[in-house]
Amino acid sequence: LNDVSGFNSAEMLEVAKDYKPTCILMHAQKTPKDMQENVFYHNLFDEMDRFFKEKLEVLEKYALQDIILDIGFGFAKLKEHNLALIKHLSHFLKFKKPLLVGASRKNT
Protein backbone atom coordinates (compact mmCIF):
# COMPACT_ATOMS: atom_id res chain seq x y z
CA LEU A 1 0.00 0.00 0.00
CA ASN A 2 1.76 3.12 -1.23
CA ASP A 3 0.26 6.22 0.36
CA VAL A 4 1.92 9.37 -0.99
CA SER A 5 0.14 11.41 1.69
CA GLY A 6 2.23 9.73 4.39
CA PHE A 7 -0.65 7.88 6.04
CA ASN A 8 -2.31 11.10 7.21
CA SER A 9 -5.78 9.67 6.69
CA ALA A 10 -7.49 7.66 9.42
CA GLU A 11 -9.36 5.81 6.67
CA MET A 12 -6.11 4.72 5.02
CA LEU A 13 -4.76 3.53 8.37
CA GLU A 14 -7.91 1.48 8.95
CA VAL A 15 -7.62 -0.14 5.51
CA ALA A 16 -3.99 -0.98 6.24
CA LYS A 17 -4.90 -2.36 9.66
CA ASP A 18 -7.59 -4.60 8.15
CA TYR A 19 -5.49 -6.01 5.29
CA LYS A 20 -1.94 -5.85 6.75
CA PRO A 21 -0.24 -5.07 3.42
CA THR A 22 3.33 -4.01 2.93
CA CYS A 23 3.15 -0.25 3.53
CA ILE A 24 5.29 2.26 1.69
CA LEU A 25 5.76 5.36 3.81
CA MET A 26 6.76 8.27 1.60
CA HIS A 27 8.18 11.51 2.94
CA ALA A 28 6.77 14.77 1.59
CA GLN A 29 5.75 18.13 2.96
CA LYS A 30 2.20 19.40 2.49
CA THR A 31 -0.17 17.64 0.08
CA PRO A 32 0.52 16.27 -3.41
CA LYS A 33 -1.36 19.29 -4.81
CA ASP A 34 0.88 21.95 -3.22
CA MET A 35 4.06 20.17 -2.14
CA GLN A 36 6.31 21.88 -4.71
CA GLU A 37 5.27 25.38 -3.63
CA ASN A 38 7.72 27.25 -1.37
CA VAL A 39 9.83 24.19 -0.59
CA PHE A 40 11.92 24.90 2.51
CA TYR A 41 13.69 22.85 5.17
CA HIS A 42 15.60 24.15 8.20
CA ASN A 43 17.47 20.84 8.14
CA LEU A 44 16.31 18.26 5.60
CA PHE A 45 17.68 15.21 7.39
CA ASP A 46 16.46 16.23 10.85
CA GLU A 47 12.98 16.94 9.52
CA MET A 48 12.85 13.67 7.60
CA ASP A 49 14.09 11.76 10.67
CA ARG A 50 11.32 13.31 12.76
CA PHE A 51 8.73 12.52 10.07
CA PHE A 52 9.75 8.86 9.76
CA LYS A 53 10.02 8.38 13.53
CA GLU A 54 6.54 9.82 14.17
CA LYS A 55 4.91 7.98 11.26
CA LEU A 56 6.54 4.66 12.15
CA GLU A 57 5.14 5.00 15.67
CA VAL A 58 1.65 5.55 14.24
CA LEU A 59 1.92 2.60 11.85
CA GLU A 60 3.18 0.36 14.63
CA LYS A 61 0.17 1.35 16.79
CA TYR A 62 -1.95 -0.10 13.99
CA ALA A 63 0.11 -3.32 14.20
CA LEU A 64 1.74 -2.65 10.83
CA GLN A 65 5.27 -4.01 10.72
CA ASP A 66 6.00 -4.60 7.02
CA ILE A 67 7.03 -1.04 6.15
CA ILE A 68 9.27 0.36 3.41
CA LEU A 69 10.58 3.91 3.71
CA ASP A 70 10.41 6.05 0.59
CA ILE A 71 12.58 9.18 0.76
CA GLY A 72 10.15 10.94 -1.56
CA PHE A 73 12.73 11.74 -4.21
CA GLY A 74 11.32 14.68 -6.18
CA PHE A 75 8.34 15.20 -3.87
CA ALA A 76 8.54 18.50 -1.96
CA LYS A 77 12.27 18.57 -2.65
CA LEU A 78 14.52 20.86 -4.63
CA LYS A 79 17.37 19.63 -6.82
CA GLU A 80 19.90 20.15 -4.02
CA HIS A 81 17.71 18.16 -1.61
CA ASN A 82 17.43 15.26 -4.05
CA LEU A 83 21.18 15.17 -4.63
CA ALA A 84 21.91 15.27 -0.88
CA LEU A 85 19.46 12.41 -0.31
CA ILE A 86 21.13 10.22 -2.92
CA LYS A 87 24.59 11.05 -1.57
CA HIS A 88 23.58 10.24 2.03
CA LEU A 89 21.01 7.51 1.49
CA SER A 90 22.69 5.37 4.14
CA HIS A 91 21.59 7.96 6.74
CA PHE A 92 18.15 6.31 6.78
CA LEU A 93 19.42 2.79 7.45
CA LYS A 94 19.17 3.55 11.18
CA PHE A 95 15.41 2.97 10.92
CA LYS A 96 16.11 -0.68 10.05
CA LYS A 97 13.55 -0.68 7.25
CA PRO A 98 14.01 -1.28 3.53
CA LEU A 99 14.46 1.91 1.51
CA LEU A 100 12.77 2.87 -1.73
CA VAL A 101 14.10 5.49 -4.11
CA GLY A 102 11.68 6.28 -6.91
CA ALA A 103 14.17 8.13 -9.09
CA SER A 104 13.26 9.53 -12.47
CA ARG A 105 13.77 12.93 -14.04
CA LYS A 106 12.04 14.74 -11.18
CA ASN A 107 13.80 18.01 -10.34
CA THR A 108 17.27 16.74 -11.18
PDB file of N, CA and C in Angstrom:
ATOM      1  N   LEU A   1       0.858  -1.166   0.000  1.00  0.00           N
ATOM      2  CA  LEU A   1       0.000   0.000   0.000  1.00  0.00           C
ATOM      3  C   LEU A   1       0.902   1.225   0.000  1.00  0.00           C
ATOM      4  N   ASN A   2       0.897   1.951  -1.081  1.00  0.00           N
ATOM      5  CA  ASN A   2       1.764   3.119  -1.234  1.00  0.00           C
ATOM      6  C   ASN A   2       0.927   4.373  -1.077  1.00  0.00           C
ATOM      7  N   ASP A   3       1.047   5.024   0.077  1.00  0.00           N
ATOM      8  CA  ASP A   3       0.257   6.218   0.365  1.00  0.00           C
ATOM      9  C   ASP A   3       1.157   7.443   0.299  1.00  0.00           C
ATOM     10  N   VAL A   4       1.061   8.198  -0.806  1.00  0.00           N
ATOM     11  CA  VAL A   4       1.922   9.366  -0.986  1.00  0.00           C
ATOM     12  C   VAL A   4       1.572  10.497  -0.034  1.00  0.00           C
ATOM     13  N   SER A   5       0.478  10.383   0.695  1.00  0.00           N
ATOM     14  CA  SER A   5       0.141  11.413   1.687  1.00  0.00           C
ATOM     15  C   SER A   5       0.782  11.114   3.038  1.00  0.00           C
ATOM     16  N   GLY A   6       1.534  10.040   3.143  1.00  0.00           N
ATOM     17  CA  GLY A   6       2.229   9.730   4.387  1.00  0.00           C
ATOM     18  C   GLY A   6       1.339   9.166   5.473  1.00  0.00           C
ATOM     19  N   PHE A   7       0.286   8.482   5.082  1.00  0.00           N
ATOM     20  CA  PHE A   7      -0.652   7.877   6.036  1.00  0.00           C
ATOM     21  C   PHE A   7      -1.221   8.925   6.995  1.00  0.00           C
ATOM     22  N   ASN A   8      -1.664  10.051   6.420  1.00  0.00           N
ATOM     23  CA  ASN A   8      -2.306  11.103   7.209  1.00  0.00           C
ATOM     24  C   ASN A   8      -3.791  10.846   7.412  1.00  0.00           C
ATOM     25  N   SER A   9      -4.346   9.942   6.651  1.00  0.00           N
ATOM     26  CA  SER A   9      -5.779   9.674   6.691  1.00  0.00           C
ATOM     27  C   SER A   9      -6.099   8.506   7.622  1.00  0.00           C
ATOM     28  N   ALA A  10      -7.047   8.736   8.523  1.00  0.00           N
ATOM     29  CA  ALA A  10      -7.493   7.662   9.422  1.00  0.00           C
ATOM     30  C   ALA A  10      -8.090   6.514   8.615  1.00  0.00           C
ATOM     31  N   GLU A  11      -8.757   6.843   7.513  1.00  0.00           N
ATOM     32  CA  GLU A  11      -9.361   5.809   6.670  1.00  0.00           C
ATOM     33  C   GLU A  11      -8.290   4.905   6.060  1.00  0.00           C
ATOM     34  N   MET A  12      -7.191   5.509   5.606  1.00  0.00           N
ATOM     35  CA  MET A  12      -6.107   4.720   5.016  1.00  0.00           C
ATOM     36  C   MET A  12      -5.476   3.818   6.074  1.00  0.00           C
ATOM     37  N   LEU A  13      -5.321   4.335   7.280  1.00  0.00           N
ATOM     38  CA  LEU A  13      -4.760   3.535   8.367  1.00  0.00           C
ATOM     39  C   LEU A  13      -5.667   2.354   8.703  1.00  0.00           C
ATOM     40  N   GLU A  14      -6.966   2.565   8.670  1.00  0.00           N
ATOM     41  CA  GLU A  14      -7.913   1.478   8.947  1.00  0.00           C
ATOM     42  C   GLU A  14      -7.850   0.404   7.865  1.00  0.00           C
ATOM     43  N   VAL A  15      -7.748   0.824   6.609  1.00  0.00           N
ATOM     44  CA  VAL A  15      -7.616  -0.140   5.506  1.00  0.00           C
ATOM     45  C   VAL A  15      -6.343  -0.961   5.704  1.00  0.00           C
ATOM     46  N   ALA A  16      -5.255  -0.281   6.023  1.00  0.00           N
ATOM     47  CA  ALA A  16      -3.985  -0.979   6.237  1.00  0.00           C
ATOM     48  C   ALA A  16      -4.093  -1.941   7.417  1.00  0.00           C
ATOM     49  N   LYS A  17      -4.740  -1.508   8.474  1.00  0.00           N
ATOM     50  CA  LYS A  17      -4.904  -2.363   9.657  1.00  0.00           C
ATOM     51  C   LYS A  17      -5.700  -3.622   9.312  1.00  0.00           C
ATOM     52  N   ASP A  18      -6.737  -3.466   8.500  1.00  0.00           N
ATOM     53  CA  ASP A  18      -7.593  -4.604   8.145  1.00  0.00           C
ATOM     54  C   ASP A  18      -6.886  -5.610   7.242  1.00  0.00           C
ATOM     55  N   TYR A  19      -6.090  -5.128   6.296  1.00  0.00           N
ATOM     56  CA  TYR A  19      -5.492  -6.014   5.291  1.00  0.00           C
ATOM     57  C   TYR A  19      -4.024  -6.348   5.536  1.00  0.00           C
ATOM     58  N   LYS A  20      -3.351  -5.605   6.406  1.00  0.00           N
ATOM     59  CA  LYS A  20      -1.939  -5.847   6.753  1.00  0.00           C
ATOM     60  C   LYS A  20      -1.023  -5.963   5.518  1.00  0.00           C
ATOM     61  N   PRO A  21      -1.118  -5.005   4.589  1.00  0.00           N
ATOM     62  CA  PRO A  21      -0.235  -5.072   3.418  1.00  0.00           C
ATOM     63  C   PRO A  21       1.163  -4.566   3.762  1.00  0.00           C
ATOM     64  N   THR A  22       2.075  -4.735   2.834  1.00  0.00           N
ATOM     65  CA  THR A  22       3.333  -4.008   2.933  1.00  0.00           C
ATOM     66  C   THR A  22       2.978  -2.537   2.726  1.00  0.00           C
ATOM     67  N   CYS A  23       3.451  -1.678   3.610  1.00  0.00           N
ATOM     68  CA  CYS A  23       3.147  -0.248   3.529  1.00  0.00           C
ATOM     69  C   CYS A  23       4.385   0.520   3.096  1.00  0.00           C
ATOM     70  N   ILE A  24       4.205   1.387   2.122  1.00  0.00           N
ATOM     71  CA  ILE A  24       5.286   2.256   1.688  1.00  0.00           C
ATOM     72  C   ILE A  24       5.004   3.639   2.257  1.00  0.00           C
ATOM     73  N   LEU A  25       5.894   4.078   3.128  1.00  0.00           N
ATOM     74  CA  LEU A  25       5.760   5.356   3.812  1.00  0.00           C
ATOM     75  C   LEU A  25       6.648   6.375   3.120  1.00  0.00           C
ATOM     76  N   MET A  26       6.013   7.289   2.370  1.00  0.00           N
ATOM     77  CA  MET A  26       6.764   8.270   1.598  1.00  0.00           C
ATOM     78  C   MET A  26       6.823   9.605   2.320  1.00  0.00           C
ATOM     79  N   HIS A  27       8.016  10.184   2.347  1.00  0.00           N
ATOM     80  CA  HIS A  27       8.177  11.513   2.937  1.00  0.00           C
ATOM     81  C   HIS A  27       7.820  12.590   1.923  1.00  0.00           C
ATOM     82  N   ALA A  28       7.037  13.558   2.362  1.00  0.00           N
ATOM     83  CA  ALA A  28       6.768  14.772   1.595  1.00  0.00           C
ATOM     84  C   ALA A  28       6.164  15.801   2.537  1.00  0.00           C
ATOM     85  N   GLN A  29       6.412  17.046   2.240  1.00  0.00           N
ATOM     86  CA  GLN A  29       5.752  18.126   2.964  1.00  0.00           C
ATOM     87  C   GLN A  29       4.434  18.431   2.270  1.00  0.00           C
ATOM     88  N   LYS A  30       3.485  18.930   3.024  1.00  0.00           N
ATOM     89  CA  LYS A  30       2.203  19.404   2.492  1.00  0.00           C
ATOM     90  C   LYS A  30       1.436  18.274   1.810  1.00  0.00           C
ATOM     91  N   THR A  31       0.636  18.627   0.813  1.00  0.00           N
ATOM     92  CA  THR A  31      -0.168  17.637   0.084  1.00  0.00           C
ATOM     93  C   THR A  31       0.385  17.495  -1.332  1.00  0.00           C
ATOM     94  N   PRO A  32       0.031  16.415  -2.027  1.00  0.00           N
ATOM     95  CA  PRO A  32       0.518  16.272  -3.406  1.00  0.00           C
ATOM     96  C   PRO A  32       0.181  17.484  -4.288  1.00  0.00           C
ATOM     97  N   LYS A  33      -0.933  18.144  -3.994  1.00  0.00           N
ATOM     98  CA  LYS A  33      -1.357  19.290  -4.809  1.00  0.00           C
ATOM     99  C   LYS A  33      -0.421  20.497  -4.663  1.00  0.00           C
ATOM    100  N   ASP A  34       0.097  20.734  -3.450  1.00  0.00           N
ATOM    101  CA  ASP A  34       0.878  21.953  -3.219  1.00  0.00           C
ATOM    102  C   ASP A  34       2.302  21.713  -2.703  1.00  0.00           C
ATOM    103  N   MET A  35       2.770  20.491  -2.755  1.00  0.00           N
ATOM    104  CA  MET A  35       4.058  20.165  -2.139  1.00  0.00           C
ATOM    105  C   MET A  35       5.262  20.843  -2.788  1.00  0.00           C
ATOM    106  N   GLN A  36       5.166  21.248  -4.049  1.00  0.00           N
ATOM    107  CA  GLN A  36       6.311  21.876  -4.706  1.00  0.00           C
ATOM    108  C   GLN A  36       6.310  23.398  -4.555  1.00  0.00           C
ATOM    109  N   GLU A  37       5.329  23.939  -3.847  1.00  0.00           N
ATOM    110  CA  GLU A  37       5.265  25.384  -3.633  1.00  0.00           C
ATOM    111  C   GLU A  37       6.061  25.755  -2.385  1.00  0.00           C
ATOM    112  N   ASN A  38       6.944  26.735  -2.510  1.00  0.00           N
ATOM    113  CA  ASN A  38       7.716  27.253  -1.372  1.00  0.00           C
ATOM    114  C   ASN A  38       8.403  26.145  -0.574  1.00  0.00           C
ATOM    115  N   VAL A  39       9.124  25.293  -1.252  1.00  0.00           N
ATOM    116  CA  VAL A  39       9.829  24.192  -0.588  1.00  0.00           C
ATOM    117  C   VAL A  39      10.937  24.761   0.294  1.00  0.00           C
ATOM    118  N   PHE A  40      10.918  24.401   1.570  1.00  0.00           N
ATOM    119  CA  PHE A  40      11.918  24.896   2.513  1.00  0.00           C
ATOM    120  C   PHE A  40      12.100  23.901   3.645  1.00  0.00           C
ATOM    121  N   TYR A  41      13.350  23.678   4.016  1.00  0.00           N
ATOM    122  CA  TYR A  41      13.688  22.848   5.172  1.00  0.00           C
ATOM    123  C   TYR A  41      14.730  23.594   5.999  1.00  0.00           C
ATOM    124  N   HIS A  42      14.548  23.637   7.321  1.00  0.00           N
ATOM    125  CA  HIS A  42      15.602  24.155   8.198  1.00  0.00           C
ATOM    126  C   HIS A  42      16.775  23.182   8.143  1.00  0.00           C
ATOM    127  N   ASN A  43      16.475  21.897   8.249  1.00  0.00           N
ATOM    128  CA  ASN A  43      17.474  20.835   8.141  1.00  0.00           C
ATOM    129  C   ASN A  43      16.766  19.608   7.570  1.00  0.00           C
ATOM    130  N   LEU A  44      17.010  19.331   6.309  1.00  0.00           N
ATOM    131  CA  LEU A  44      16.309  18.262   5.598  1.00  0.00           C
ATOM    132  C   LEU A  44      16.359  16.936   6.343  1.00  0.00           C
ATOM    133  N   PHE A  45      17.539  16.529   6.773  1.00  0.00           N
ATOM    134  CA  PHE A  45      17.676  15.210   7.388  1.00  0.00           C
ATOM    135  C   PHE A  45      17.019  15.152   8.763  1.00  0.00           C
ATOM    136  N   ASP A  46      17.139  16.209   9.547  1.00  0.00           N
ATOM    137  CA  ASP A  46      16.464  16.232  10.850  1.00  0.00           C
ATOM    138  C   ASP A  46      14.950  16.164  10.685  1.00  0.00           C
ATOM    139  N   GLU A  47      14.431  16.920   9.731  1.00  0.00           N
ATOM    140  CA  GLU A  47      12.985  16.943   9.517  1.00  0.00           C
ATOM    141  C   GLU A  47      12.477  15.607   8.983  1.00  0.00           C
ATOM    142  N   MET A  48      13.254  14.983   8.108  1.00  0.00           N
ATOM    143  CA  MET A  48      12.853  13.670   7.603  1.00  0.00           C
ATOM    144  C   MET A  48      12.949  12.615   8.694  1.00  0.00           C
ATOM    145  N   ASP A  49      13.973  12.691   9.541  1.00  0.00           N
ATOM    146  CA  ASP A  49      14.089  11.759  10.672  1.00  0.00           C
ATOM    147  C   ASP A  49      12.867  11.865  11.577  1.00  0.00           C
ATOM    148  N   ARG A  50      12.484  13.088  11.898  1.00  0.00           N
ATOM    149  CA  ARG A  50      11.321  13.309  12.764  1.00  0.00           C
ATOM    150  C   ARG A  50      10.048  12.750  12.111  1.00  0.00           C
ATOM    151  N   PHE A  51       9.889  13.023  10.811  1.00  0.00           N
ATOM    152  CA  PHE A  51       8.725  12.524  10.072  1.00  0.00           C
ATOM    153  C   PHE A  51       8.663  10.998  10.137  1.00  0.00           C
ATOM    154  N   PHE A  52       9.759  10.327   9.776  1.00  0.00           N
ATOM    155  CA  PHE A  52       9.751   8.864   9.764  1.00  0.00           C
ATOM    156  C   PHE A  52       9.550   8.288  11.161  1.00  0.00           C
ATOM    157  N   LYS A  53      10.176   8.874  12.159  1.00  0.00           N
ATOM    158  CA  LYS A  53      10.022   8.380  13.528  1.00  0.00           C
ATOM    159  C   LYS A  53       8.560   8.471  13.968  1.00  0.00           C
ATOM    160  N   GLU A  54       7.942   9.634  13.757  1.00  0.00           N
ATOM    161  CA  GLU A  54       6.545   9.824  14.166  1.00  0.00           C
ATOM    162  C   GLU A  54       5.605   8.906  13.390  1.00  0.00           C
ATOM    163  N   LYS A  55       5.792   8.806  12.089  1.00  0.00           N
ATOM    164  CA  LYS A  55       4.907   7.979  11.261  1.00  0.00           C
ATOM    165  C   LYS A  55       5.087   6.496  11.553  1.00  0.00           C
ATOM    166  N   LEU A  56       6.317   6.067  11.799  1.00  0.00           N
ATOM    167  CA  LEU A  56       6.538   4.657  12.147  1.00  0.00           C
ATOM    168  C   LEU A  56       5.841   4.313  13.457  1.00  0.00           C
ATOM    169  N   GLU A  57       5.853   5.229  14.405  1.00  0.00           N
ATOM    170  CA  GLU A  57       5.142   4.998  15.668  1.00  0.00           C
ATOM    171  C   GLU A  57       3.646   4.831  15.428  1.00  0.00           C
ATOM    172  N   VAL A  58       3.080   5.659  14.562  1.00  0.00           N
ATOM    173  CA  VAL A  58       1.651   5.555  14.239  1.00  0.00           C
ATOM    174  C   VAL A  58       1.361   4.219  13.566  1.00  0.00           C
ATOM    175  N   LEU A  59       2.146   3.856  12.559  1.00  0.00           N
ATOM    176  CA  LEU A  59       1.916   2.599  11.846  1.00  0.00           C
ATOM    177  C   LEU A  59       2.055   1.401  12.780  1.00  0.00           C
ATOM    178  N   GLU A  60       2.996   1.465  13.689  1.00  0.00           N
ATOM    179  CA  GLU A  60       3.180   0.355  14.625  1.00  0.00           C
ATOM    180  C   GLU A  60       2.018   0.253  15.609  1.00  0.00           C
ATOM    181  N   LYS A  61       1.375   1.378  15.941  1.00  0.00           N
ATOM    182  CA  LYS A  61       0.173   1.347  16.794  1.00  0.00           C
ATOM    183  C   LYS A  61      -0.971   0.615  16.099  1.00  0.00           C
ATOM    184  N   TYR A  62      -0.944   0.618  14.776  1.00  0.00           N
ATOM    185  CA  TYR A  62      -1.948  -0.101  13.988  1.00  0.00           C
ATOM    186  C   TYR A  62      -1.475  -1.521  13.670  1.00  0.00           C
ATOM    187  N   ALA A  63      -0.449  -1.967  14.354  1.00  0.00           N
ATOM    188  CA  ALA A  63       0.109  -3.321  14.199  1.00  0.00           C
ATOM    189  C   ALA A  63       0.641  -3.569  12.788  1.00  0.00           C
ATOM    190  N   LEU A  64       1.158  -2.532  12.165  1.00  0.00           N
ATOM    191  CA  LEU A  64       1.742  -2.653  10.831  1.00  0.00           C
ATOM    192  C   LEU A  64       3.257  -2.705  10.974  1.00  0.00           C
ATOM    193  N   GLN A  65       3.843  -3.797  10.549  1.00  0.00           N
ATOM    194  CA  GLN A  65       5.274  -4.009  10.717  1.00  0.00           C
ATOM    195  C   GLN A  65       6.035  -4.061   9.393  1.00  0.00           C
ATOM    196  N   ASP A  66       5.358  -4.438   8.321  1.00  0.00           N
ATOM    197  CA  ASP A  66       5.999  -4.596   7.017  1.00  0.00           C
ATOM    198  C   ASP A  66       5.986  -3.237   6.313  1.00  0.00           C
ATOM    199  N   ILE A  67       7.009  -2.432   6.586  1.00  0.00           N
ATOM    200  CA  ILE A  67       7.034  -1.039   6.149  1.00  0.00           C
ATOM    201  C   ILE A  67       8.314  -0.762   5.364  1.00  0.00           C
ATOM    202  N   ILE A  68       8.151  -0.091   4.239  1.00  0.00           N
ATOM    203  CA  ILE A  68       9.266   0.362   3.413  1.00  0.00           C
ATOM    204  C   ILE A  68       9.283   1.884   3.474  1.00  0.00           C
ATOM    205  N   LEU A  69      10.455   2.459   3.692  1.00  0.00           N
ATOM    206  CA  LEU A  69      10.584   3.913   3.714  1.00  0.00           C
ATOM    207  C   LEU A  69      10.937   4.422   2.325  1.00  0.00           C
ATOM    208  N   ASP A  70      10.181   5.404   1.875  1.00  0.00           N
ATOM    209  CA  ASP A  70      10.412   6.054   0.588  1.00  0.00           C
ATOM    210  C   ASP A  70      10.866   7.481   0.889  1.00  0.00           C
ATOM    211  N   ILE A  71      12.057   7.849   0.459  1.00  0.00           N
ATOM    212  CA  ILE A  71      12.583   9.178   0.763  1.00  0.00           C
ATOM    213  C   ILE A  71      11.840  10.286   0.022  1.00  0.00           C
ATOM    214  N   GLY A  72      10.938   9.937  -0.860  1.00  0.00           N
ATOM    215  CA  GLY A  72      10.146  10.944  -1.563  1.00  0.00           C
ATOM    216  C   GLY A  72      10.975  11.758  -2.542  1.00  0.00           C
ATOM    217  N   PHE A  73      11.866  11.086  -3.225  1.00  0.00           N
ATOM    218  CA  PHE A  73      12.728  11.742  -4.210  1.00  0.00           C
ATOM    219  C   PHE A  73      11.866  12.529  -5.187  1.00  0.00           C
ATOM    220  N   GLY A  74      12.077  13.849  -5.257  1.00  0.00           N
ATOM    221  CA  GLY A  74      11.323  14.682  -6.181  1.00  0.00           C
ATOM    222  C   GLY A  74       9.999  15.185  -5.642  1.00  0.00           C
ATOM    223  N   PHE A  75       9.596  14.758  -4.468  1.00  0.00           N
ATOM    224  CA  PHE A  75       8.337  15.197  -3.871  1.00  0.00           C
ATOM    225  C   PHE A  75       8.643  16.173  -2.745  1.00  0.00           C
ATOM    226  N   ALA A  76       8.271  17.437  -2.937  1.00  0.00           N
ATOM    227  CA  ALA A  76       8.544  18.499  -1.956  1.00  0.00           C
ATOM    228  C   ALA A  76      10.042  18.619  -1.699  1.00  0.00           C
ATOM    229  N   LYS A  77      10.812  18.471  -2.750  1.00  0.00           N
ATOM    230  CA  LYS A  77      12.270  18.566  -2.651  1.00  0.00           C
ATOM    231  C   LYS A  77      12.784  19.398  -3.831  1.00  0.00           C
ATOM    232  N   LEU A  78      13.826  20.146  -3.572  1.00  0.00           N
ATOM    233  CA  LEU A  78      14.525  20.857  -4.633  1.00  0.00           C
ATOM    234  C   LEU A  78      15.669  19.982  -5.142  1.00  0.00           C
ATOM    235  N   LYS A  79      16.269  20.399  -6.238  1.00  0.00           N
ATOM    236  CA  LYS A  79      17.371  19.630  -6.822  1.00  0.00           C
ATOM    237  C   LYS A  79      18.454  19.335  -5.791  1.00  0.00           C
ATOM    238  N   GLU A  80      18.836  20.353  -5.007  1.00  0.00           N
ATOM    239  CA  GLU A  80      19.905  20.147  -4.020  1.00  0.00           C
ATOM    240  C   GLU A  80      19.491  19.159  -2.929  1.00  0.00           C
ATOM    241  N   HIS A  81      18.201  19.136  -2.584  1.00  0.00           N
ATOM    242  CA  HIS A  81      17.712  18.156  -1.606  1.00  0.00           C
ATOM    243  C   HIS A  81      17.829  16.745  -2.176  1.00  0.00           C
ATOM    244  N   ASN A  82      17.383  16.574  -3.413  1.00  0.00           N
ATOM    245  CA  ASN A  82      17.430  15.256  -4.046  1.00  0.00           C
ATOM    246  C   ASN A  82      18.861  14.727  -4.139  1.00  0.00           C
ATOM    247  N   LEU A  83      19.781  15.596  -4.515  1.00  0.00           N
ATOM    248  CA  LEU A  83      21.179  15.172  -4.629  1.00  0.00           C
ATOM    249  C   LEU A  83      21.762  14.807  -3.263  1.00  0.00           C
ATOM    250  N   ALA A  84      21.430  15.584  -2.233  1.00  0.00           N
ATOM    251  CA  ALA A  84      21.906  15.270  -0.877  1.00  0.00           C
ATOM    252  C   ALA A  84      21.336  13.940  -0.403  1.00  0.00           C
ATOM    253  N   LEU A  85      20.084  13.678  -0.714  1.00  0.00           N
ATOM    254  CA  LEU A  85      19.463  12.410  -0.310  1.00  0.00           C
ATOM    255  C   LEU A  85      20.161  11.218  -0.958  1.00  0.00           C
ATOM    256  N   ILE A  86      20.441  11.317  -2.231  1.00  0.00           N
ATOM    257  CA  ILE A  86      21.128  10.219  -2.919  1.00  0.00           C
ATOM    258  C   ILE A  86      22.531  10.028  -2.337  1.00  0.00           C
ATOM    259  N   LYS A  87      23.226  11.126  -2.102  1.00  0.00           N
ATOM    260  CA  LYS A  87      24.588  11.051  -1.571  1.00  0.00           C
ATOM    261  C   LYS A  87      24.623  10.430  -0.176  1.00  0.00           C
ATOM    262  N   HIS A  88      23.593  10.694   0.629  1.00  0.00           N
ATOM    263  CA  HIS A  88      23.583  10.245   2.026  1.00  0.00           C
ATOM    264  C   HIS A  88      22.434   9.270   2.305  1.00  0.00           C
ATOM    265  N   LEU A  89      22.108   8.467   1.339  1.00  0.00           N
ATOM    266  CA  LEU A  89      21.010   7.514   1.487  1.00  0.00           C
ATOM    267  C   LEU A  89      21.194   6.611   2.703  1.00  0.00           C
ATOM    268  N   SER A  90      22.420   6.268   3.000  1.00  0.00           N
ATOM    269  CA  SER A  90      22.688   5.374   4.136  1.00  0.00           C
ATOM    270  C   SER A  90      22.260   5.982   5.472  1.00  0.00           C
ATOM    271  N   HIS A  91      22.055   7.282   5.516  1.00  0.00           N
ATOM    272  CA  HIS A  91      21.589   7.956   6.736  1.00  0.00           C
ATOM    273  C   HIS A  91      20.314   7.300   7.278  1.00  0.00           C
ATOM    274  N   PHE A  92      19.461   6.828   6.380  1.00  0.00           N
ATOM    275  CA  PHE A  92      18.153   6.306   6.778  1.00  0.00           C
ATOM    276  C   PHE A  92      18.178   4.830   7.177  1.00  0.00           C
ATOM    277  N   LEU A  93      19.319   4.195   7.059  1.00  0.00           N
ATOM    278  CA  LEU A  93      19.421   2.787   7.453  1.00  0.00           C
ATOM    279  C   LEU A  93      19.203   2.595   8.948  1.00  0.00           C
ATOM    280  N   LYS A  94      19.362   3.645   9.729  1.00  0.00           N
ATOM    281  CA  LYS A  94      19.170   3.550  11.181  1.00  0.00           C
ATOM    282  C   LYS A  94      17.745   3.158  11.554  1.00  0.00           C
ATOM    283  N   PHE A  95      16.793   3.350  10.638  1.00  0.00           N
ATOM    284  CA  PHE A  95      15.409   2.969  10.918  1.00  0.00           C
ATOM    285  C   PHE A  95      15.177   1.467  10.756  1.00  0.00           C
ATOM    286  N   LYS A  96      16.172   0.779  10.221  1.00  0.00           N
ATOM    287  CA  LYS A  96      16.113  -0.683  10.054  1.00  0.00           C
ATOM    288  C   LYS A  96      14.886  -1.126   9.243  1.00  0.00           C
ATOM    289  N   LYS A  97      14.629  -0.366   8.184  1.00  0.00           N
ATOM    290  CA  LYS A  97      13.552  -0.675   7.248  1.00  0.00           C
ATOM    291  C   LYS A  97      14.128  -0.627   5.843  1.00  0.00           C
ATOM    292  N   PRO A  98      13.564  -1.394   4.925  1.00  0.00           N
ATOM    293  CA  PRO A  98      14.006  -1.281   3.533  1.00  0.00           C
ATOM    294  C   PRO A  98      13.757   0.141   3.020  1.00  0.00           C
ATOM    295  N   LEU A  99      14.593   0.574   2.090  1.00  0.00           N
ATOM    296  CA  LEU A  99      14.465   1.909   1.509  1.00  0.00           C
ATOM    297  C   LEU A  99      14.040   1.813   0.054  1.00  0.00           C
ATOM    298  N   LEU A 100      13.224   2.773  -0.346  1.00  0.00           N
ATOM    299  CA  LEU A 100      12.770   2.871  -1.726  1.00  0.00           C
ATOM    300  C   LEU A 100      13.182   4.236  -2.255  1.00  0.00           C
ATOM    301  N   VAL A 101      13.767   4.243  -3.441  1.00  0.00           N
ATOM    302  CA  VAL A 101      14.102   5.494  -4.113  1.00  0.00           C
ATOM    303  C   VAL A 101      13.435   5.446  -5.476  1.00  0.00           C
ATOM    304  N   GLY A 102      12.394   6.216  -5.637  1.00  0.00           N
ATOM    305  CA  GLY A 102      11.680   6.281  -6.908  1.00  0.00           C
ATOM    306  C   GLY A 102      12.287   7.380  -7.766  1.00  0.00           C
ATOM    307  N   ALA A 103      13.457   7.107  -8.324  1.00  0.00           N
ATOM    308  CA  ALA A 103      14.175   8.131  -9.088  1.00  0.00           C
ATOM    309  C   ALA A 103      13.726   8.138 -10.544  1.00  0.00           C
ATOM    310  N   SER A 104      13.523   9.327 -11.048  1.00  0.00           N
ATOM    311  CA  SER A 104      13.262   9.528 -12.471  1.00  0.00           C
ATOM    312  C   SER A 104      13.835  10.904 -12.800  1.00  0.00           C
ATOM    313  N   ARG A 105      13.237  11.613 -13.685  1.00  0.00           N
ATOM    314  CA  ARG A 105      13.770  12.931 -14.037  1.00  0.00           C
ATOM    315  C   ARG A 105      13.100  14.042 -13.223  1.00  0.00           C
ATOM    316  N   LYS A 106      12.672  13.755 -12.040  1.00  0.00           N
ATOM    317  CA  LYS A 106      12.037  14.744 -11.179  1.00  0.00           C
ATOM    318  C   LYS A 106      13.083  15.714 -10.652  1.00  0.00           C
ATOM    319  N   ASN A 107      12.973  16.959 -10.961  1.00  0.00           N
ATOM    320  CA  ASN A 107      13.796  18.010 -10.344  1.00  0.00           C
ATOM    321  C   ASN A 107      15.275  17.687 -10.258  1.00  0.00           C
ATOM    322  N   THR A 108      15.844  17.056 -11.259  1.00  0.00           N
ATOM    323  CA  THR A 108      17.275  16.743 -11.181  1.00  0.00           C
ATOM    324  C   THR A 108      18.062  17.513 -12.210  1.00  0.00           C
TER     325      THR A 108
END
